[in-house]
Amino acid sequence: MRVPAFACFLAAMLLLALPSAPVSAQQPAPNGPVLHTAPSNPPAPNLKGPVPDVLVPVIVRNKHGELVNSLTAADFTLTQDGKPQTIKSFSQQSDQPFMLGLLVDTGRNVEGGLDSERKAAEKFVQQMLPTDPTDPKQGNQAFLIHFDREVELLQDFTNSRDKLNQQLEQMGPTLHSNPQGPETTDDGGNGGNGQRGGQASTMQNPSQLYDAIYLASDDLMKSKTGRKALVVFSDGVDRGSKETLMEAMDAADHANLSVFTVYFRGREESQSAFPGRRGGGYPGGGYPGGYPGGYPGGYPGGYPGRYPGGGGGGGQRTPGVDGKKIMQQIATRTGGQFFEVKKVADLDQIYSTIAESLHGEYLLTYTPEPADNEGGYHKIELKATDAALKANKGELTVVTRDGYYAPGGESN
């Protein structure tokens, strides 16, 4: 059948009158019709998820040193980097378990308090871990590290009192044999005694405090959830760590944990400076043999990638190091508490007070404003209101961390 010429002309005119679309905005469908797709320049998707709440443990005591357990969010003001924040929750009731770490200095400087430390720590374990480790509702766990010339994990996370107490009873100084003589190194650079080049020198009473805190925080605690705290017994003077004090405290902040420090003065060193290799003091600048006995779960023969030979930042002993101030600084920065052992009989009461503080702490949460997904450090400040102070006769001691690292990255 022939189509009249007028009809063909009319069809062509209708096609020309239809609106045109960019070629890039059309795709042929499998069976013929044209499908309109999204514009060629769509808005960029928002890849950032919701801002996670910040969890802040808080301990509040009155002027008599007693825990105050009747406070609410309305009794406090909170700022982050100087900007007011809204407290979402503030409560002592929590079903989050405790993740605890016991770090014990076993260097010669504190050996006079070690037996009392064992007994006090055993009682602390009794207070914090469940009577029945098979009870699924009892989620508290703890681990034990001792440190002197080396850092050694004696007991990994467990909820068994018996396992921890057995390791506490057996805990003692690291036994080490050095063919050059004990604690001797050949200083090929600037020694801590100010002398230069190739002289044999003796490192007195090594005690790797900063490395112990760093290891406990970064490798053991960081991946855990819940309420987290370390209890550190030491004279506060680091001798031989690869990590610096700031790196150790940063690691604790990244792990969102509090550090309770128990300062034991110990005996005075006859040497005013820490001689030996920068950042270490061991021949070659590394750990002799790594972690003795291996690290359960995987660090036999050394700590891979973290403590290579060569200098680090934390081991240099300088004249006039004040171990007490260092222990105070660690506790204050991380929201823990500082305790000083005046006599060894004090240790029982100190550990009982730490257990009481942990059981009686509040948990504060807030959603930070503005949000940070880049991992920056943020200063926080929590203060009791005038009304709360008046209701508690004018004095409340509020203990919490100085700040935190936001998720999404790590600042070095």
Short mmCIF file of C-alpha atoms in Angstrom, two decimals:
data_model
loop_
_atom_site.label_atom_id
_atom_site.label_comp_id
_atom_site.label_asym_id
_atom_site.label_seq_id
_atom_site.Cartn_x
_atom_site.Cartn_y
_atom_site.Cartn_z
CA MET A 1 0.00 0.00 0.00
CA ARG A 2 1.38 3.44 -0.95
CA VAL A 3 1.49 6.18 1.69
CA PRO A 4 0.32 9.56 0.41
CA ALA A 5 3.08 12.20 0.22
CA PHE A 6 1.10 14.58 2.46
CA ALA A 7 1.02 11.96 5.25
CA CYS A 8 4.80 11.50 5.13
CA PHE A 9 5.28 15.27 5.28
CA LEU A 10 3.00 15.52 8.34
CA ALA A 11 4.84 12.73 10.20
CA ALA A 12 8.18 14.42 9.59
CA MET A 13 6.92 17.74 10.95
CA LEU A 14 5.61 16.06 14.13
CA LEU A 15 8.99 14.43 14.77
CA LEU A 16 10.76 17.76 14.42
CA ALA A 17 8.36 19.35 16.91
CA LEU A 18 9.25 16.83 19.68
CA PRO A 19 11.68 18.17 22.41
CA SER A 20 15.20 16.91 22.02
CA ALA A 21 17.33 15.45 24.90
CA PRO A 22 21.09 15.26 25.22
CA VAL A 23 22.52 12.05 23.89
CA SER A 24 24.43 11.51 27.12
CA ALA A 25 21.18 11.51 29.09
CA GLN A 26 19.54 8.64 27.18
CA GLN A 27 20.11 4.92 27.02
CA PRO A 28 18.31 2.45 24.79
CA ALA A 29 16.37 -0.05 26.79
CA PRO A 30 16.59 -3.75 25.84
CA ASN A 31 13.21 -3.71 24.07
CA GLY A 32 13.37 -0.34 22.36
CA PRO A 33 11.84 2.54 24.41
CA VAL A 34 14.09 5.42 25.46
CA LEU A 35 14.92 5.56 29.22
CA HIS A 36 15.83 8.91 30.77
CA THR A 37 18.75 8.61 33.22
CA ALA A 38 20.16 10.95 35.87
CA PRO A 39 21.66 14.28 34.78
CA SER A 40 25.20 14.11 33.50
CA ASN A 41 26.53 16.10 36.53
CA PRO A 42 24.76 14.71 39.63
CA PRO A 43 25.57 16.17 43.06
CA ALA A 44 28.37 14.37 44.91
CA PRO A 45 27.05 11.82 47.41
CA ASN A 46 27.60 12.47 51.10
CA LEU A 47 29.96 9.68 52.16
CA LYS A 48 30.22 10.76 55.81
CA GLY A 49 28.09 8.74 58.18
CA PRO A 50 26.49 9.93 61.38
CA VAL A 51 28.81 11.49 63.94
CA PRO A 52 29.53 8.94 66.69
CA ASP A 53 28.88 9.93 70.27
CA VAL A 54 31.84 10.60 72.54
CA LEU A 55 31.91 8.46 75.69
CA VAL A 56 33.54 10.14 78.68
CA PRO A 57 34.05 8.40 82.05
CA VAL A 58 33.66 10.81 84.98
CA ILE A 59 34.53 10.38 88.65
CA VAL A 60 33.14 12.91 91.17
CA ARG A 61 34.13 13.15 94.82
CA ASN A 62 33.26 15.64 97.55
CA LYS A 63 35.67 17.48 99.83
CA HIS A 64 35.82 14.45 102.14
CA GLY A 65 36.94 12.20 99.28
CA GLU A 66 33.63 10.38 99.11
CA LEU A 67 32.03 9.43 95.81
CA VAL A 68 29.02 11.57 94.87
CA ASN A 69 26.40 9.41 93.16
CA SER A 70 23.35 11.67 92.99
CA LEU A 71 24.30 13.96 90.10
CA THR A 72 22.59 14.44 86.72
CA ALA A 73 23.50 16.02 83.38
CA ALA A 74 21.93 19.28 84.58
CA ASP A 75 24.67 19.57 87.23
CA PHE A 76 27.42 20.08 84.63
CA THR A 77 28.53 22.24 81.75
CA LEU A 78 30.60 20.70 78.95
CA THR A 79 32.76 22.37 76.32
CA GLN A 80 34.80 20.99 73.42
CA ASP A 81 37.58 23.26 72.18
CA GLY A 82 35.84 26.04 74.11
CA LYS A 83 32.46 25.52 72.42
CA PRO A 84 29.45 24.49 74.57
CA GLN A 85 28.18 20.95 74.01
CA THR A 86 24.88 19.25 74.86
CA ILE A 87 25.18 16.34 77.28
CA LYS A 88 22.98 13.51 76.01
CA SER A 89 23.31 11.16 78.97
CA PHE A 90 24.98 11.11 82.36
CA SER A 91 24.52 8.01 84.46
CA GLN A 92 26.27 5.55 86.75
CA GLN A 93 24.18 2.69 85.42
CA SER A 94 25.91 0.89 82.59
CA ASP A 95 25.90 -2.60 81.13
CA GLN A 96 29.26 -1.98 79.44
CA PRO A 97 31.95 -4.29 80.82
CA PHE A 98 35.32 -3.17 82.15
CA MET A 99 38.46 -3.91 80.14
CA LEU A 100 41.36 -3.56 82.58
CA GLY A 101 45.13 -3.73 82.35
CA LEU A 102 47.59 -4.11 85.22
CA LEU A 103 51.07 -2.76 84.39
CA VAL A 104 53.70 -3.49 87.03
CA ASP A 105 57.24 -2.12 87.14
CA THR A 106 59.58 -4.93 88.19
CA GLY A 107 62.80 -2.93 87.96
CA ARG A 108 65.27 -2.84 90.81
CA ASN A 109 64.23 0.64 91.89
CA VAL A 110 60.81 -0.55 93.09
CA GLU A 111 61.71 -4.02 94.32
CA GLY A 112 61.09 -2.94 97.91
CA GLY A 113 57.37 -2.60 97.20
CA LEU A 114 56.89 -5.55 94.84
CA ASP A 115 55.60 -8.09 97.38
CA SER A 116 53.02 -5.64 98.73
CA GLU A 117 52.11 -4.69 95.15
CA ARG A 118 51.37 -8.35 94.33
CA LYS A 119 49.06 -8.74 97.30
CA ALA A 120 47.22 -5.47 96.66
CA ALA A 121 46.81 -6.28 92.97
CA GLU A 122 45.41 -9.71 93.82
CA LYS A 123 42.75 -8.09 96.01
CA PHE A 124 41.98 -5.65 93.20
CA VAL A 125 41.47 -8.59 90.84
CA GLN A 126 39.05 -10.09 93.36
CA GLN A 127 37.05 -6.86 93.40
CA MET A 128 36.91 -6.36 89.63
CA LEU A 129 36.56 -9.83 88.08
CA PRO A 130 33.55 -12.13 88.45
CA THR A 131 33.33 -14.86 91.04
CA ASP A 132 32.14 -17.26 88.35
CA PRO A 133 34.10 -16.79 85.10
CA THR A 134 31.54 -18.93 83.22
CA ASP A 135 28.72 -16.46 83.91
CA PRO A 136 27.98 -14.82 80.51
CA LYS A 137 26.56 -11.72 82.22
CA GLN A 138 29.92 -10.96 83.86
CA GLY A 139 31.94 -9.37 81.06
CA ASN A 140 34.81 -7.78 82.99
CA GLN A 141 38.26 -8.86 81.81
CA ALA A 142 41.84 -7.96 82.69
CA PHE A 143 45.41 -8.59 81.54
CA LEU A 144 48.83 -8.33 83.23
CA ILE A 145 52.06 -6.81 81.89
CA HIS A 146 55.33 -6.41 83.74
CA PHE A 147 58.15 -4.20 82.54
CA ASP A 148 61.76 -3.51 83.39
CA ARG A 149 64.49 -3.96 80.75
CA GLU A 150 61.79 -5.53 78.57
CA VAL A 151 58.01 -5.47 78.30
CA GLU A 152 56.25 -8.80 78.74
CA LEU A 153 52.60 -9.79 78.63
CA LEU A 154 52.24 -12.33 81.41
CA GLN A 155 48.49 -12.88 81.04
CA ASP A 156 46.30 -11.84 78.13
CA PHE A 157 42.67 -10.75 78.62
CA THR A 158 40.87 -13.13 80.95
CA ASN A 159 37.94 -13.06 83.35
CA SER A 160 39.60 -15.71 85.54
CA ARG A 161 40.83 -14.50 88.91
CA ASP A 162 42.91 -17.64 89.33
CA LYS A 163 44.87 -17.13 86.11
CA LEU A 164 45.74 -13.54 86.92
CA ASN A 165 46.62 -14.23 90.54
CA GLN A 166 48.87 -17.12 89.51
CA GLN A 167 50.82 -14.80 87.20
CA LEU A 168 51.00 -12.10 89.87
CA GLU A 169 52.51 -14.55 92.33
CA GLN A 170 55.13 -15.70 89.82
CA MET A 171 55.92 -12.20 88.51
CA GLY A 172 59.48 -10.96 88.93
CA PRO A 173 62.30 -9.09 87.21
CA THR A 174 63.38 -10.13 83.73
CA LEU A 175 66.37 -12.46 83.77
CA HIS A 176 68.81 -11.50 81.06
CA SER A 177 72.31 -12.56 80.13
CA ASN A 178 74.52 -10.13 78.21
CA PRO A 179 77.95 -11.29 77.01
CA GLN A 180 79.28 -7.75 77.52
CA GLY A 181 78.14 -7.75 81.11
CA PRO A 182 74.79 -6.74 82.51
CA GLU A 183 73.19 -3.60 81.09
CA THR A 184 76.24 -2.55 79.12
CA THR A 185 76.32 -0.86 75.75
CA ASP A 186 78.92 0.58 73.44
CA ASP A 187 77.88 4.17 72.83
CA GLY A 188 78.72 5.10 69.29
CA GLY A 189 77.02 8.49 69.37
CA ASN A 190 76.02 11.10 71.88
CA GLY A 191 75.56 9.36 75.17
CA GLY A 192 73.23 10.61 77.84
CA ASN A 193 76.24 11.52 79.96
CA GLY A 194 77.24 14.18 77.45
CA GLN A 195 80.29 12.26 76.20
CA ARG A 196 80.73 11.33 72.60
CA GLY A 197 81.92 8.22 70.83
CA GLY A 198 82.73 4.62 71.58
CA GLN A 199 82.79 4.45 75.36
CA ALA A 200 81.27 1.55 77.25
CA SER A 201 78.72 2.74 79.75
CA THR A 202 76.24 1.21 82.14
CA MET A 203 72.48 1.70 81.98
CA GLN A 204 71.17 1.77 85.51
CA ASN A 205 67.99 -0.11 86.32
CA PRO A 206 66.17 -0.07 82.95
CA SER A 207 62.40 0.40 83.18
CA GLN A 208 60.41 0.80 79.96
CA LEU A 209 57.37 2.58 81.35
CA TYR A 210 56.37 4.42 78.17
CA ASP A 211 56.68 1.33 75.97
CA ALA A 212 54.49 -0.63 78.41
CA ILE A 213 51.72 1.99 78.29
CA TYR A 214 51.99 2.26 74.51
CA LEU A 215 51.83 -1.51 73.99
CA ALA A 216 48.92 -1.96 76.40
CA SER A 217 46.97 0.88 74.78
CA ASP A 218 47.69 0.38 71.09
CA ASP A 219 47.89 -3.39 70.82
CA LEU A 220 45.64 -4.66 73.55
CA MET A 221 43.04 -2.00 74.36
CA LYS A 222 42.44 -0.05 71.17
CA SER A 223 40.23 -2.67 69.52
CA LYS A 224 38.14 -3.27 72.64
CA THR A 225 34.81 -1.64 73.42
CA GLY A 226 33.29 -0.73 76.77
CA ARG A 227 34.91 0.96 79.73
CA LYS A 228 38.70 0.76 79.67
CA ALA A 229 41.39 1.55 82.22
CA LEU A 230 45.03 0.81 83.01
CA VAL A 231 46.51 0.67 86.51
CA VAL A 232 50.27 1.40 86.46
CA PHE A 233 52.62 0.76 89.40
CA SER A 234 56.00 2.45 88.93
CA ASP A 235 58.47 5.04 90.18
CA GLY A 236 57.59 7.04 87.07
CA VAL A 237 61.11 7.28 85.66
CA ASP A 238 61.47 5.75 82.21
CA ARG A 239 64.81 4.19 81.32
CA GLY A 240 65.14 2.70 77.86
CA SER A 241 61.79 3.04 76.05
CA LYS A 242 61.54 3.55 72.31
CA GLU A 243 58.31 5.52 72.68
CA THR A 244 58.17 8.98 74.23
CA LEU A 245 55.91 10.09 77.07
CA MET A 246 53.72 11.98 74.60
CA GLU A 247 53.45 8.96 72.31
CA ALA A 248 52.42 6.78 75.23
CA MET A 249 49.72 9.25 76.33
CA ASP A 250 48.53 9.69 72.75
CA ALA A 251 48.15 5.92 72.44
CA ALA A 252 46.03 5.88 75.61
CA ASP A 253 43.87 8.69 74.19
CA HIS A 254 43.44 6.88 70.87
CA ALA A 255 42.32 3.79 72.81
CA ASN A 256 39.84 5.89 74.85
CA LEU A 257 41.10 4.62 78.19
CA SER A 258 41.94 6.10 81.58
CA VAL A 259 45.26 5.49 83.31
CA PHE A 260 45.37 5.23 87.11
CA THR A 261 48.95 5.69 88.30
CA VAL A 262 50.38 4.34 91.56
CA TYR A 263 53.64 6.12 92.31
CA PHE A 264 56.21 4.28 94.41
CA ARG A 265 59.29 6.40 94.99
CA GLY A 266 61.68 3.48 95.31
CA ARG A 267 65.35 3.98 95.87
CA GLU A 268 67.40 6.83 94.50
CA GLU A 269 69.81 6.24 91.66
CA SER A 270 73.42 7.15 92.20
CA GLN A 271 73.66 8.33 88.61
CA SER A 272 72.20 11.68 87.58
CA ALA A 273 71.91 10.91 83.89
CA PHE A 274 70.99 8.00 81.69
CA PRO A 275 74.05 7.01 79.71
CA GLY A 276 74.10 5.00 76.57
CA ARG A 277 72.61 5.08 73.14
CA ARG A 278 69.94 7.63 72.31
CA GLY A 279 66.45 6.25 72.70
CA GLY A 280 67.58 2.88 73.85
CA GLY A 281 70.82 1.88 75.47
CA TYR A 282 70.96 -1.69 74.21
CA PRO A 283 73.68 -2.74 71.79
CA GLY A 284 72.44 -1.89 68.30
CA GLY A 285 69.61 0.19 69.72
CA GLY A 286 67.07 -2.63 69.82
CA TYR A 287 65.53 -4.94 72.39
CA PRO A 288 67.77 -7.85 73.35
CA GLY A 289 65.88 -10.85 72.06
CA GLY A 290 62.61 -8.98 71.73
CA TYR A 291 59.97 -9.92 74.29
CA PRO A 292 61.26 -12.83 76.37
CA GLY A 293 59.17 -15.91 76.11
CA GLY A 294 57.37 -14.50 73.11
CA TYR A 295 54.20 -12.48 73.01
CA PRO A 296 51.21 -14.86 73.29
CA GLY A 297 49.46 -14.70 69.94
CA GLY A 298 52.39 -13.44 68.05
CA TYR A 299 55.49 -11.42 68.88
CA PRO A 300 58.15 -14.11 69.30
CA GLY A 301 61.67 -12.85 68.92
CA GLY A 302 60.76 -9.20 68.86
CA TYR A 303 58.08 -6.69 68.11
CA PRO A 304 57.61 -6.58 64.32
CA GLY A 305 57.80 -3.19 62.71
CA ARG A 306 57.68 -1.16 65.89
CA TYR A 307 61.03 -1.33 67.65
CA PRO A 308 63.69 -1.56 64.94
CA GLY A 309 67.32 -1.02 65.76
CA GLY A 310 68.26 2.58 66.19
CA GLY A 311 67.20 5.40 68.42
CA GLY A 312 63.73 6.24 69.58
CA GLY A 313 62.53 9.19 71.51
CA GLY A 314 61.72 8.03 74.99
CA GLY A 315 64.72 6.45 76.57
CA GLN A 316 66.89 9.42 77.37
CA ARG A 317 67.31 9.94 81.10
CA THR A 318 68.03 13.55 81.98
CA PRO A 319 69.17 14.99 85.29
CA GLY A 320 66.40 15.85 87.70
CA VAL A 321 63.67 13.63 86.21
CA ASP A 322 60.66 13.81 88.52
CA GLY A 323 58.86 10.47 88.35
CA LYS A 324 56.07 11.73 90.57
CA LYS A 325 55.21 14.57 88.17
CA ILE A 326 55.30 12.19 85.22
CA MET A 327 52.85 9.82 86.90
CA GLN A 328 50.61 12.79 87.77
CA GLN A 329 50.73 14.01 84.18
CA ILE A 330 49.75 10.61 82.75
CA ALA A 331 46.76 10.30 85.09
CA THR A 332 45.55 13.87 84.55
CA ARG A 333 45.82 13.73 80.76
CA THR A 334 43.85 10.48 80.47
CA GLY A 335 41.18 11.03 83.12
CA GLY A 336 42.56 8.58 85.64
CA GLN A 337 43.74 9.27 89.18
CA PHE A 338 47.19 9.62 90.73
CA PHE A 339 48.12 7.90 93.99
CA GLU A 340 51.35 8.10 95.96
CA VAL A 341 52.57 5.23 98.11
CA LYS A 342 53.87 6.77 101.33
CA LYS A 343 54.44 3.33 102.83
CA VAL A 344 53.88 -0.14 101.40
CA ALA A 345 50.91 -0.71 103.71
CA ASP A 346 49.08 1.99 101.71
CA LEU A 347 48.83 -0.20 98.62
CA ASP A 348 45.80 -2.18 99.79
CA GLN A 349 43.80 1.00 100.35
CA ILE A 350 44.99 2.55 97.09
CA TYR A 351 43.81 -0.40 95.00
CA SER A 352 40.52 -0.53 96.90
CA THR A 353 39.98 3.16 96.11
CA ILE A 354 40.69 2.54 92.41
CA ALA A 355 38.14 -0.28 92.36
CA GLU A 356 35.61 1.95 94.13
CA SER A 357 36.22 4.76 91.60
CA LEU A 358 35.74 2.44 88.64
CA HIS A 359 32.54 0.97 90.03
CA GLY A 360 31.24 4.42 90.94
CA GLU A 361 32.14 6.36 87.79
CA TYR A 362 29.56 8.10 85.65
CA LEU A 363 29.43 7.66 81.89
CA LEU A 364 28.77 10.86 79.97
CA THR A 365 27.89 10.89 76.26
CA TYR A 366 27.53 13.75 73.78
CA THR A 367 27.49 14.27 70.02
CA PRO A 368 30.34 16.67 69.19
CA GLU A 369 29.53 19.87 67.36
CA PRO A 370 31.08 20.62 64.96
CA ALA A 371 31.75 17.12 63.69
CA ASP A 372 35.27 15.90 62.91
CA ASN A 373 35.89 12.91 60.64
CA GLU A 374 39.60 13.60 60.26
CA GLY A 375 40.91 12.22 63.54
CA GLY A 376 41.87 15.48 65.21
CA TYR A 377 42.49 15.94 68.94
CA HIS A 378 39.84 17.90 70.84
CA LYS A 379 40.11 19.46 74.28
CA ILE A 380 37.15 18.86 76.57
CA GLU A 381 36.30 20.54 79.86
CA LEU A 382 33.61 19.43 82.29
CA LYS A 383 32.62 21.66 85.20
CA ALA A 384 30.06 21.38 87.97
CA THR A 385 27.45 24.16 87.94
CA ASP A 386 27.19 26.69 90.75
CA ALA A 387 23.96 25.03 91.85
CA ALA A 388 25.64 21.62 92.07
CA LEU A 389 28.53 23.07 94.04
CA LYS A 390 26.14 24.80 96.44
CA ALA A 391 24.16 21.60 96.96
CA ASN A 392 27.40 19.81 97.84
CA LYS A 393 28.71 22.49 100.22
CA GLY A 394 30.90 24.24 97.72
CA GLU A 395 33.38 21.58 96.68
CA LEU A 396 33.32 18.83 94.08
CA THR A 397 36.34 17.22 92.45
CA VAL A 398 35.51 16.25 88.87
CA VAL A 399 37.93 13.79 87.27
CA THR A 400 37.76 13.18 83.53
CA ARG A 401 40.08 13.12 80.53
CA ASP A 402 41.61 16.26 79.05
CA GLY A 403 40.45 15.43 75.52
CA TYR A 404 40.04 12.75 72.88
CA TYR A 405 40.94 11.87 69.30
CA ALA A 406 38.03 11.84 66.86
CA PRO A 407 37.60 8.72 64.72
CA GLY A 408 38.70 8.74 61.10
CA GLY A 409 42.44 9.16 61.47
CA GLU A 410 45.31 9.43 63.89
CA SER A 411 47.43 12.43 64.68
CA ASN A 412 51.07 11.73 65.25
#
